[in-house]
Tab-separated table of C-alpha atoms in Angstrom:
chain	number	residue	atom	x	y	z
B	1	MET	CA	155.046	87.353	56.309
B	2	THR	CA	157.295	90.244	58.327
B	3	LEU	CA	155.399	90.956	61.699
B	4	ALA	CA	155.924	94.419	63.638
B	5	LEU	CA	155.439	95.419	67.275
B	6	ARG	CA	152.968	98.030	69.068
B	7	TYR	CA	154.016	98.705	72.293
B	8	ALA	CA	153.504	100.728	75.526
B	9	ALA	CA	156.408	101.450	78.624
B	10	ARG	CA	155.078	102.670	81.739
B	11	SER	CA	156.588	103.181	85.332
B	12	ASP	CA	156.080	104.770	88.354
B	13	VAL	CA	157.717	105.495	91.872
B	14	GLY	CA	154.790	103.530	93.744
B	15	LEU	CA	153.448	104.998	97.182
B	16	VAL	CA	156.683	103.853	99.341
B	17	ARG	CA	159.546	104.313	97.526
B	18	GLN	CA	161.698	107.721	97.189
B	19	ASN	CA	162.779	106.493	94.204
B	20	ASN	CA	162.494	104.821	91.129
B	21	GLN	CA	165.250	101.999	91.033
B	22	ASP	CA	162.808	100.332	88.141
B	23	SER	CA	163.776	100.869	84.813
B	24	ALA	CA	162.244	100.330	80.996
B	25	TYR	CA	162.870	100.300	77.456
B	26	ALA	CA	160.485	100.032	74.371
B	27	GLY	CA	161.454	99.799	70.369
B	28	PRO	CA	160.820	98.277	67.533
B	29	ASN	CA	162.647	94.998	67.910
B	30	LEU	CA	163.575	95.019	71.532
B	31	LEU	CA	161.459	94.683	75.081
B	32	VAL	CA	163.434	95.177	78.059
B	33	VAL	CA	161.762	95.243	81.934
B	34	ALA	CA	165.215	95.751	84.390
B	35	ASP	CA	164.281	95.770	88.278
B	36	GLY	CA	167.373	97.369	90.356
B	37	MET	CA	168.694	96.633	93.725
B	38	GLY	CA	171.296	97.814	95.939
B	39	GLY	CA	169.765	100.321	98.119
B	40	HIS	CA	169.310	104.356	96.896
B	41	ALA	CA	172.902	104.549	95.789
B	42	GLY	CA	172.609	101.701	93.491
B	43	GLY	CA	169.371	99.887	92.305
B	44	ASP	CA	168.803	103.200	89.721
B	45	ILE	CA	172.355	103.202	88.518
B	46	ALA	CA	172.284	99.032	87.738
B	47	SER	CA	168.717	98.935	85.982
B	48	SER	CA	169.949	102.146	83.950
B	49	LEU	CA	173.418	100.515	82.841
B	50	ALA	CA	171.507	97.024	81.644
B	51	ILE	CA	169.155	99.385	79.435
B	52	ALA	CA	171.966	101.193	78.040
B	53	ALA	CA	173.723	97.894	77.078
B	54	LEU	CA	171.044	96.366	75.832
B	55	ALA	CA	169.101	99.689	73.882
B	56	PRO	CA	171.989	99.306	70.497
B	57	LEU	CA	170.410	95.890	69.955
B	58	ASP	CA	167.000	97.914	68.578
B	59	GLU	CA	169.351	99.450	66.307
B	60	THR	CA	170.527	96.548	63.935
B	61	GLU	CA	169.553	93.737	62.240
B	62	HIS	CA	169.407	89.896	63.531
B	63	GLY	CA	169.419	86.717	61.887
B	64	PRO	CA	166.984	83.930	63.438
B	65	GLN	CA	170.638	82.144	64.270
B	66	GLU	CA	171.997	85.269	65.691
B	67	ALA	CA	169.193	86.972	67.605
B	68	LEU	CA	169.731	84.584	70.839
B	69	ALA	CA	173.998	84.761	70.622
B	70	ASP	CA	173.772	88.992	70.319
B	71	LEU	CA	171.256	88.953	73.172
B	72	GLU	CA	173.471	86.596	75.963
B	73	ARG	CA	176.423	88.512	74.877
B	74	THR	CA	175.113	92.039	75.918
B	75	VAL	CA	173.486	90.767	78.710
B	76	GLU	CA	177.303	89.558	79.863
B	77	GLN	CA	178.475	92.973	78.686
B	78	ALA	CA	175.754	95.103	80.846
B	79	ARG	CA	177.209	92.532	83.774
B	80	GLN	CA	180.972	93.803	82.924
B	81	ASP	CA	179.301	97.144	82.948
B	82	LEU	CA	178.043	96.825	86.595
B	83	VAL	CA	181.504	95.474	87.724
B	84	HIS	CA	183.484	98.560	86.431
B	85	ALA	CA	181.039	101.359	87.504
B	86	SER	CA	181.373	99.395	91.195
B	87	GLU	CA	185.041	99.461	90.918
B	88	VAL	CA	185.153	103.073	89.592
B	89	ASP	CA	182.764	103.980	92.833
B	90	PRO	CA	182.879	101.507	95.713
B	91	ASP	CA	179.488	102.879	97.138
B	92	LEU	CA	177.832	101.360	94.282
B	93	ALA	CA	179.046	97.740	95.708
B	94	GLY	CA	176.960	95.137	95.677
B	95	MET	CA	174.125	97.000	93.108
B	96	GLY	CA	172.240	94.447	90.783
B	97	THR	CA	169.481	94.221	88.471
B	98	THR	CA	166.758	92.214	87.093
B	99	VAL	CA	166.358	91.783	83.271
B	100	THR	CA	163.667	90.254	81.273
B	101	ALA	CA	164.428	91.136	77.531
B	102	LEU	CA	162.692	90.277	74.173
B	103	LEU	CA	164.868	90.586	71.287
B	104	ARG	CA	162.361	90.444	67.600
B	105	SER	CA	164.156	88.530	65.029
B	106	GLY	CA	161.663	88.381	61.775
B	107	ASN	CA	159.199	86.249	62.987
B	108	THR	CA	160.539	84.453	66.531
B	109	LEU	CA	161.531	86.296	69.647
B	110	ALA	CA	164.965	85.860	71.297
B	111	MET	CA	164.622	85.953	74.982
B	112	ALA	CA	166.956	86.573	78.473
B	113	HIS	CA	165.932	86.340	81.870
B	114	LEU	CA	167.565	86.357	85.230
B	115	GLY	CA	165.555	87.709	88.510
B	116	ASP	CA	162.010	87.739	89.144
B	117	SER	CA	160.601	90.147	86.778
B	118	ARG	CA	158.480	88.585	84.780
B	119	ALA	CA	157.011	88.090	80.851
B	120	TYR	CA	153.691	86.869	80.667
B	121	LEU	CA	152.119	86.067	76.934
B	122	LEU	CA	148.488	85.962	76.278
B	123	ARG	CA	147.403	84.000	73.163
B	124	ASP	CA	143.867	83.212	72.213
B	125	GLY	CA	142.681	84.813	75.559
B	126	ALA	CA	144.656	82.428	77.961
B	127	LEU	CA	147.257	84.365	79.798
B	128	ASN	CA	150.653	82.547	80.878
B	129	GLN	CA	153.796	83.029	82.944
B	130	VAL	CA	156.534	82.220	80.238
B	131	THR	CA	159.143	83.147	82.292
B	132	VAL	CA	160.221	81.651	85.934
B	133	ASP	CA	161.386	83.531	89.158
B	134	HIS	CA	164.754	82.821	90.503
B	135	THR	CA	163.943	83.312	93.691
B	136	PHE	CA	164.096	81.414	96.882
B	137	VAL	CA	160.358	80.918	97.004
B	138	GLN	CA	160.186	79.460	93.845
B	139	HIS	CA	163.057	77.251	94.030
B	140	LEU	CA	160.562	75.954	97.505
B	141	VAL	CA	157.709	75.390	95.288
B	142	ASP	CA	159.953	73.589	92.731
B	143	THR	CA	161.618	70.903	95.245
B	144	GLY	CA	157.409	70.377	96.522
B	145	ARG	CA	158.254	72.196	99.844
B	146	ILE	CA	155.174	74.581	99.822
B	147	SER	CA	152.066	75.328	97.287
B	148	PRO	CA	152.093	78.270	94.710
B	149	ASP	CA	149.154	79.425	96.622
B	150	GLU	CA	151.612	79.325	99.815
B	151	ALA	CA	154.291	81.320	97.660
B	152	GLU	CA	152.196	84.174	96.955
B	153	THR	CA	152.195	85.474	100.777
B	154	HIS	CA	155.244	83.585	101.762
B	155	PRO	CA	157.709	85.988	103.756
B	156	GLN	CA	160.708	85.615	101.806
B	157	ARG	CA	158.866	85.866	98.760
B	158	ASN	CA	161.512	88.443	97.537
B	159	VAL	CA	164.680	87.204	97.955
B	160	VAL	CA	166.093	86.887	94.529
B	161	MET	CA	168.874	84.444	93.758
B	162	ARG	CA	169.817	85.131	90.530
B	163	VAL	CA	170.615	89.157	89.124
B	164	LEU	CA	172.472	90.811	86.873
B	165	GLY	CA	175.187	92.016	89.363
B	166	ASP	CA	178.702	93.551	90.142
B	167	PHE	CA	180.045	90.439	91.437
B	168	ASP	CA	182.611	88.102	89.400
B	169	VAL	CA	180.323	85.221	89.302
B	170	ASP	CA	179.016	84.055	85.891
B	171	LEU	CA	175.453	83.664	86.411
B	172	THR	CA	173.790	82.464	83.225
B	173	PRO	CA	170.474	83.803	82.136
B	174	ASP	CA	167.793	81.683	81.030
B	175	MET	CA	167.575	82.166	77.100
B	176	SER	CA	165.074	80.764	74.940
B	177	VAL	CA	163.578	81.234	71.540
B	178	ARG	CA	159.445	82.338	70.964
B	179	GLU	CA	157.253	82.156	67.862
B	180	ALA	CA	155.846	85.412	67.312
B	181	ARG	CA	152.059	85.380	66.096
B	182	PRO	CA	149.847	87.898	64.958
B	183	GLY	CA	147.181	88.328	67.921
B	184	ASP	CA	149.624	87.937	70.539
B	185	ARG	CA	149.840	90.496	73.800
B	186	TRP	CA	152.971	90.346	75.568
B	187	LEU	CA	153.457	92.079	79.174
B	188	LEU	CA	156.908	92.391	80.764
B	189	CYS	CA	156.776	93.778	84.411
B	190	SER	CA	158.624	94.187	87.251
B	191	ASP	CA	157.297	92.558	90.752
B	192	GLY	CA	155.822	95.887	91.493
B	193	LEU	CA	152.793	94.640	89.651
B	194	SER	CA	152.875	90.565	89.753
B	195	GLY	CA	153.242	90.766	93.390
B	196	PHE	CA	150.219	92.978	94.045
B	197	VAL	CA	147.529	92.663	91.392
B	198	PRO	CA	145.988	89.259	90.928
B	199	LEU	CA	146.879	87.119	88.071
B	200	GLU	CA	143.116	87.027	87.181
B	201	GLN	CA	142.749	90.782	87.059
B	202	ILE	CA	146.070	91.077	84.998
B	203	THR	CA	144.394	88.608	82.427
B	204	GLN	CA	141.269	90.582	82.195
B	205	VAL	CA	142.834	93.870	81.603
B	206	LEU	CA	145.164	92.713	78.694
B	207	ALA	CA	142.547	90.893	77.350
B	208	GLU	CA	139.517	93.398	77.364
B	209	CYS	CA	142.094	96.825	76.566
B	210	GLU	CA	141.980	97.596	73.480
B	211	SER	CA	145.331	99.019	72.781
B	212	PRO	CA	148.952	98.470	74.534
B	213	GLU	CA	148.334	101.975	76.289
B	214	GLU	CA	145.488	101.348	77.573
B	215	ALA	CA	146.719	98.295	79.411
B	216	ALA	CA	149.886	99.705	80.614
B	217	ASP	CA	147.907	102.920	82.172
B	218	LEU	CA	145.262	100.911	84.120
B	219	LEU	CA	147.767	98.271	84.775
B	220	ILE	CA	149.810	100.835	86.694
B	221	THR	CA	146.316	102.179	88.233
B	222	LEU	CA	145.642	98.733	89.710
B	223	ALA	CA	149.109	98.358	91.559
B	224	MET	CA	148.584	101.880	92.958
B	225	THR	CA	145.194	100.838	94.274
B	226	ALA	CA	146.081	97.682	95.799
B	227	ALA	CA	149.169	99.757	97.670
B	228	SER	CA	152.293	98.446	95.902
B	229	THR	CA	154.741	98.864	98.385
B	230	ASP	CA	157.375	98.493	95.105
B	231	ASN	CA	158.201	100.862	91.756
B	232	ILE	CA	155.998	99.299	89.615
B	233	THR	CA	156.949	99.061	85.543
B	234	VAL	CA	155.047	97.462	82.965
B	235	VAL	CA	156.198	97.132	79.064
B	236	VAL	CA	152.954	95.803	76.877
B	237	ALA	CA	153.192	94.954	73.344
B	238	ASP	CA	151.388	93.423	70.648
B	239	VAL	CA	152.036	91.453	67.728
B	240	VAL	CA	150.650	92.616	64.514
B	241	ASP	CA	151.205	92.358	60.601
B	242	PRO	CA	151.771	95.346	58.960
B	243	ASP	CA	149.497	94.266	56.323
B	244	ASP	CA	146.317	93.896	58.142
B	245	VAL	CA	146.437	97.127	60.459
B	246	ASP	CA	146.506	100.873	60.259
B	247	ALA	CA	149.989	102.035	59.600
B	248	SER	CA	149.282	104.198	63.593
B	249	TRP	CA	149.084	100.662	64.913
B	250	VAL	CA	152.641	99.973	64.483
B	251	SER	CA	155.118	101.498	66.674
B	252	THR	CA	158.763	103.219	65.519
B	253	SER	CA	159.316	105.471	68.623
B	254	THR	CA	161.599	104.387	71.101
B	255	GLN	CA	160.249	104.519	74.713
B	256	VAL	CA	162.357	104.854	77.837
B	257	VAL	CA	160.879	104.727	81.237
B	258	GLY	CA	162.065	104.873	84.905
B	259	ALA	CA	165.364	105.218	86.256
B	260	ALA	CA	166.955	105.143	82.680
B	261	ALA	CA	165.163	107.551	81.887
B	262	SER	CA	167.523	110.239	83.417
B	263	GLU	CA	170.450	108.203	84.506
B	264	MET	CA	171.293	106.735	80.618
B	265	SER	CA	173.352	108.499	78.073
B	266	PRO	CA	172.040	111.776	76.153
B	267	GLU	CA	171.265	109.311	72.785
B	268	LEU	CA	168.532	107.617	74.468
B	269	ALA	CA	166.903	109.724	77.024
B	270	ARG	CA	167.582	113.704	76.813
B	271	PRO	CA	166.712	115.470	79.655
B	272	ALA	CA	165.552	118.928	79.081
B	273	PRO	CA	167.961	121.502	79.328
B	274	ASP	CA	168.378	124.024	82.320
B	275	ALA	CA	166.753	127.473	82.281
B	276	ALA	CA	170.230	129.237	81.487
B	277	GLU	CA	171.809	127.072	78.657
B	278	ASP	CA	167.963	127.362	77.387
B	279	ALA	CA	167.757	131.283	77.650
B	280	SER	CA	171.693	131.443	76.247
B	281	ARG	CA	170.298	129.223	73.210
B	282	ARG	CA	166.921	131.241	72.605
B	283	HIS	CA	168.941	134.156	72.823
B	284	ASP	CA	171.413	133.276	70.341
B	285	ASP	CA	168.042	131.921	67.886
B	286	ASP	CA	167.242	135.998	68.122
B	287	GLU	CA	170.091	136.795	67.290
B	288	GLU	CA	170.167	134.778	64.145
B	289	ASP	CA	166.763	135.682	63.487
B	290	ASP	CA	167.276	139.035	63.171
B	291	GLU	CA	169.961	138.375	60.504
B	292	ASP	CA	167.747	136.311	58.796
B	293	ASP	CA	165.520	138.759	56.027
B	294	ASP	CA	163.401	135.899	54.954
B	295	ALA	CA	162.972	134.361	58.790
B	296	ARG	CA	159.448	133.023	58.860
B	297	PRO	CA	157.055	134.127	61.946
B	298	ALA	CA	156.994	132.054	64.788
B	299	PRO	CA	154.061	129.845	64.960
B	300	LYS	CA	151.278	130.308	67.359
B	301	ARG	CA	150.988	128.702	70.649
B	302	ARG	CA	148.005	126.863	71.253
B	303	PRO	CA	147.758	126.642	74.844
B	304	TRP	CA	144.021	124.718	74.720
B	305	ILE	CA	146.373	121.786	72.989
B	306	GLY	CA	147.897	121.221	76.596
B	307	VAL	CA	144.594	121.855	77.981
B	308	LEU	CA	143.046	118.886	76.066
B	309	VAL	CA	146.028	116.716	76.805
B	310	ILE	CA	145.767	117.356	80.274
B	311	LEU	CA	141.455	116.679	80.569
B	312	ALA	CA	142.313	113.438	78.502
B	313	VAL	CA	145.043	112.165	80.792
B	314	LEU	CA	142.740	112.893	83.823
B	315	GLY	CA	139.748	111.272	82.262
B	316	GLY	CA	142.083	107.938	81.550
B	317	LEU	CA	142.818	108.034	85.112
B	318	GLY	CA	139.713	108.364	86.810
B	319	TYR	CA	138.149	105.609	84.356
B	320	GLY	CA	141.125	103.335	85.290
B	321	ALA	CA	140.896	104.053	89.101
B	322	TRP	CA	136.599	103.681	88.843
B	323	TRP	CA	137.447	100.399	86.950
B	324	ALA	CA	139.838	99.018	89.682
B	325	TYR	CA	137.064	99.774	92.164
B	326	GLY	CA	134.444	98.181	90.839
B	327	TRP	CA	136.652	94.836	90.391
B	328	THR	CA	137.522	94.898	93.850
B	329	GLN	CA	133.694	95.080	95.059
B	330	GLU	CA	133.513	91.854	93.253
B	331	GLN	CA	135.999	90.213	95.753
B	332	PHE	CA	135.244	88.549	99.319
B	333	TYR	CA	137.838	87.673	101.888
B	334	VAL	CA	137.613	86.375	105.332
B	335	GLY	CA	138.394	88.929	108.217
B	336	VAL	CA	137.057	89.927	111.556
B	337	ALA	CA	134.575	92.385	112.731
B	338	ASP	CA	133.067	93.138	115.523
B	339	GLY	CA	134.840	90.764	117.389
B	340	GLN	CA	133.867	87.753	115.410
B	341	VAL	CA	134.515	85.920	112.060
B	342	ALA	CA	133.247	87.598	109.141
B	343	VAL	CA	132.964	87.470	105.573
B	344	TYR	CA	134.297	90.798	103.677
B	345	ARG	CA	133.052	92.451	100.541
B	346	GLY	CA	136.257	93.954	98.460
B	347	ILE	CA	140.144	94.035	98.934
B	348	PRO	CA	142.252	94.470	102.740
B	349	GLN	CA	143.336	97.778	101.490
B	350	SER	CA	142.351	101.726	101.532
B	351	ALA	CA	142.968	104.631	98.388
B	352	GLY	CA	143.249	107.426	100.435
B	353	PRO	CA	140.103	108.405	102.346
B	354	LEU	CA	138.658	105.564	100.578
B	355	THR	CA	138.360	102.172	102.543
B	356	LEU	CA	138.046	98.894	99.694
B	357	SER	CA	136.222	96.653	101.768
B	358	GLN	CA	133.030	96.614	104.265
B	359	PRO	CA	131.968	92.950	106.451
B	360	VAL	CA	128.920	91.371	104.532
B	361	ARG	CA	128.260	88.239	107.140
B	362	LEU	CA	129.166	87.735	110.292
B	363	THR	CA	129.755	84.133	111.724
B	364	GLY	CA	128.818	84.493	115.025
B	365	THR	CA	132.151	82.915	116.245
B	366	PRO	CA	133.589	85.050	118.588
B	367	VAL	CA	137.821	85.351	117.389
B	368	ASP	CA	138.696	85.024	121.046
B	369	GLU	CA	137.450	81.459	121.042
B	370	LEU	CA	139.972	80.761	118.398
B	371	PRO	CA	143.808	79.553	118.888
B	372	ALA	CA	145.821	82.435	118.197
B	373	TYR	CA	147.496	80.437	114.975
B	374	TRP	CA	144.127	80.547	114.015
B	375	SER	CA	143.157	83.942	114.635
B	376	ASP	CA	146.430	85.339	112.989
B	377	ARG	CA	145.162	83.594	109.247
B	378	LEU	CA	142.396	86.599	109.790
B	379	ASP	CA	144.004	89.316	108.078
B	380	GLY	CA	142.453	89.000	104.558
B	381	THR	CA	144.855	86.106	103.300
B	382	ILE	CA	141.859	84.061	102.583
B	383	ARG	CA	140.432	85.106	99.357
B	384	ALA	CA	137.474	84.066	97.598
B	385	SER	CA	135.626	85.180	94.452
B	386	SER	CA	132.070	84.762	96.078
B	387	GLU	CA	130.330	85.313	99.328
B	388	ALA	CA	128.953	82.063	99.456
B	389	GLU	CA	133.070	80.769	98.728
B	390	ALA	CA	133.974	82.940	101.256
B	391	LEU	CA	131.422	81.911	103.891
B	392	GLU	CA	132.418	78.300	103.093
B	393	ARG	CA	136.333	78.498	103.824
B	394	ALA	CA	135.595	80.797	106.824
B	395	GLU	CA	133.100	78.043	108.420
B	396	ARG	CA	136.190	75.303	107.483
B	397	LEU	CA	138.789	77.715	109.247
B	398	ILE	CA	136.246	77.278	112.471
B	399	ASP	CA	135.486	73.744	112.269
B	400	ASP	CA	139.400	73.523	111.862
B	401	ALA	CA	139.968	75.574	114.761
B	402	LEU	CA	137.433	74.364	117.409
B	403	PRO	CA	137.738	71.198	118.808
B	404	THR	CA	135.435	68.691	118.593
B	405	PRO	CA	133.136	68.095	121.783
B	406	THR	CA	134.021	64.276	123.127
B	407	PRO	CA	130.373	61.990	124.252
B	408	SER	CA	130.426	62.710	128.437
B	409	PRO	CA	131.439	59.395	130.313
B	410	SER	CA	128.284	58.873	131.670
B	411	THR	CA	126.556	58.665	127.914
B	412	SER	CA	126.324	55.553	125.866
B	413	PRO	CA	125.728	55.631	122.317
B	414	SER	CA	122.770	53.315	122.532
B	415	SER	CA	121.112	55.312	125.420
B	416	GLU	CA	117.783	55.365	125.162
B	417	PRO	CA	115.621	58.794	125.757
B	418	SER	CA	114.536	59.717	129.166
B	419	GLY	CA	111.535	57.712	130.586
B	420	SER	CA	112.599	54.214	128.922
B	421	PRO	CA	115.339	52.922	130.607
B	422	SER	CA	117.102	49.852	129.223
B	423	PRO	CA	118.247	47.297	131.405
B	424	SER	CA	121.896	48.243	131.572
B	425	SER	CA	121.025	51.341	133.491
B	426	SER	CA	118.837	50.174	136.226
B	427	PRO	CA	120.544	50.100	139.456
B	428	ALA	CA	120.227	45.926	140.003
B	429	SER	CA	122.584	45.688	137.036
B	430	GLY	CA	125.262	47.390	138.592
B	431	SER	CA	127.201	47.675	135.470
B	432	SER	CA	127.166	51.097	134.981
B	433	PRO	CA	128.799	54.057	136.636
B	434	ALA	CA	125.507	56.081	137.474
B	435	ALA	CA	124.006	52.482	138.680
B	436	ARG	CA	127.214	52.470	140.954
B	437	ASP	CA	127.037	55.682	142.169
B	438	GLU	CA	123.211	55.311	143.232
B	439	GLY	CA	123.861	52.106	145.085
B	440	ALA	CA	126.810	53.641	146.974
B	441	GLU	CA	124.582	56.908	148.213
B	442	ALA	CA	121.672	53.763	149.005
């Protein structure tokens, strides 16, 4: 049994960045995501060079024993390309990129990984993160200094410790070989997705979307809805048995997205020619057509096809936005409303004029009564999957924040209700502060 891939690659600049420094490649034998860094001048170049170096692997056959070595050797070649580019143009010094790549060889997948882009595998309905982030925060998790939950909101979670860079240091990527099974669905993504969309939501999308194209489009939409502050890039790929599926389910074309689509060499990304070249070519073609007596008439234009494509795209985006909004209204978190600790439905974000949350329960505890450390936690990071769970977390926070009242010195645990004084409280005993006070007054 020889397996094949069906895949889709998508990339978006996001809501904040001015340029896209992410790049991705998807082909019949190779999947790659590269997240460039180094500022406006170098990040896009770094990710594009990585894709350009790796792309030729998609055009050759690799034996099971050769694929891993070929992939590691090509990653090193990409590093040398970055070093050379920085030497030629000093303005590019300091650039780097993450690399997460899968190279298919028969029924196995060779993987190379550097940085904090991620690879996930959905198998039998369960989603697992296959790669390990090469970040400072992940190091803290590995050494037991913080918990995985704390890592999700750590202020230094984007500090990457290992990348493919132009510095003369040999940082060996994580290399591994994975079994490919029919029905597997792979996701390769930059942290513009994984850093903003919850894992539960990613799992739901990958499990419920029928095609990689639908899943990739929806994941981009969800990251935008979650107000991702980074470039967003995803590659979704299904492992299929060509004998068991329709031929249309096996992808054969190459997809290049992100910075690499415009920065890479012409054989992998062919930008449209400028108007002057296009006009010159049309003029030459017209002269040739005049000399050709057997020239066939030009095909009729069908503008309605473009209209249908636009409507289909808009419909898909509309459905994705509607689905994403519905998901947000199933989430809850603890925040502040009317000066009180409150439970909110939704997520603490907005999409344009649309606010994605509203308070549904007030606890009655003024925020001003809480110490500053505890009130600072009411920033929407205390999440819950139900209103009851969110209320429980809010009450627990209040209990932890407010000091427990201590009994008054004049009150004894064994004191009885008024009207039935105990012997210890009588003036004659002289054993209680109250009795001594009364004696003094007398």
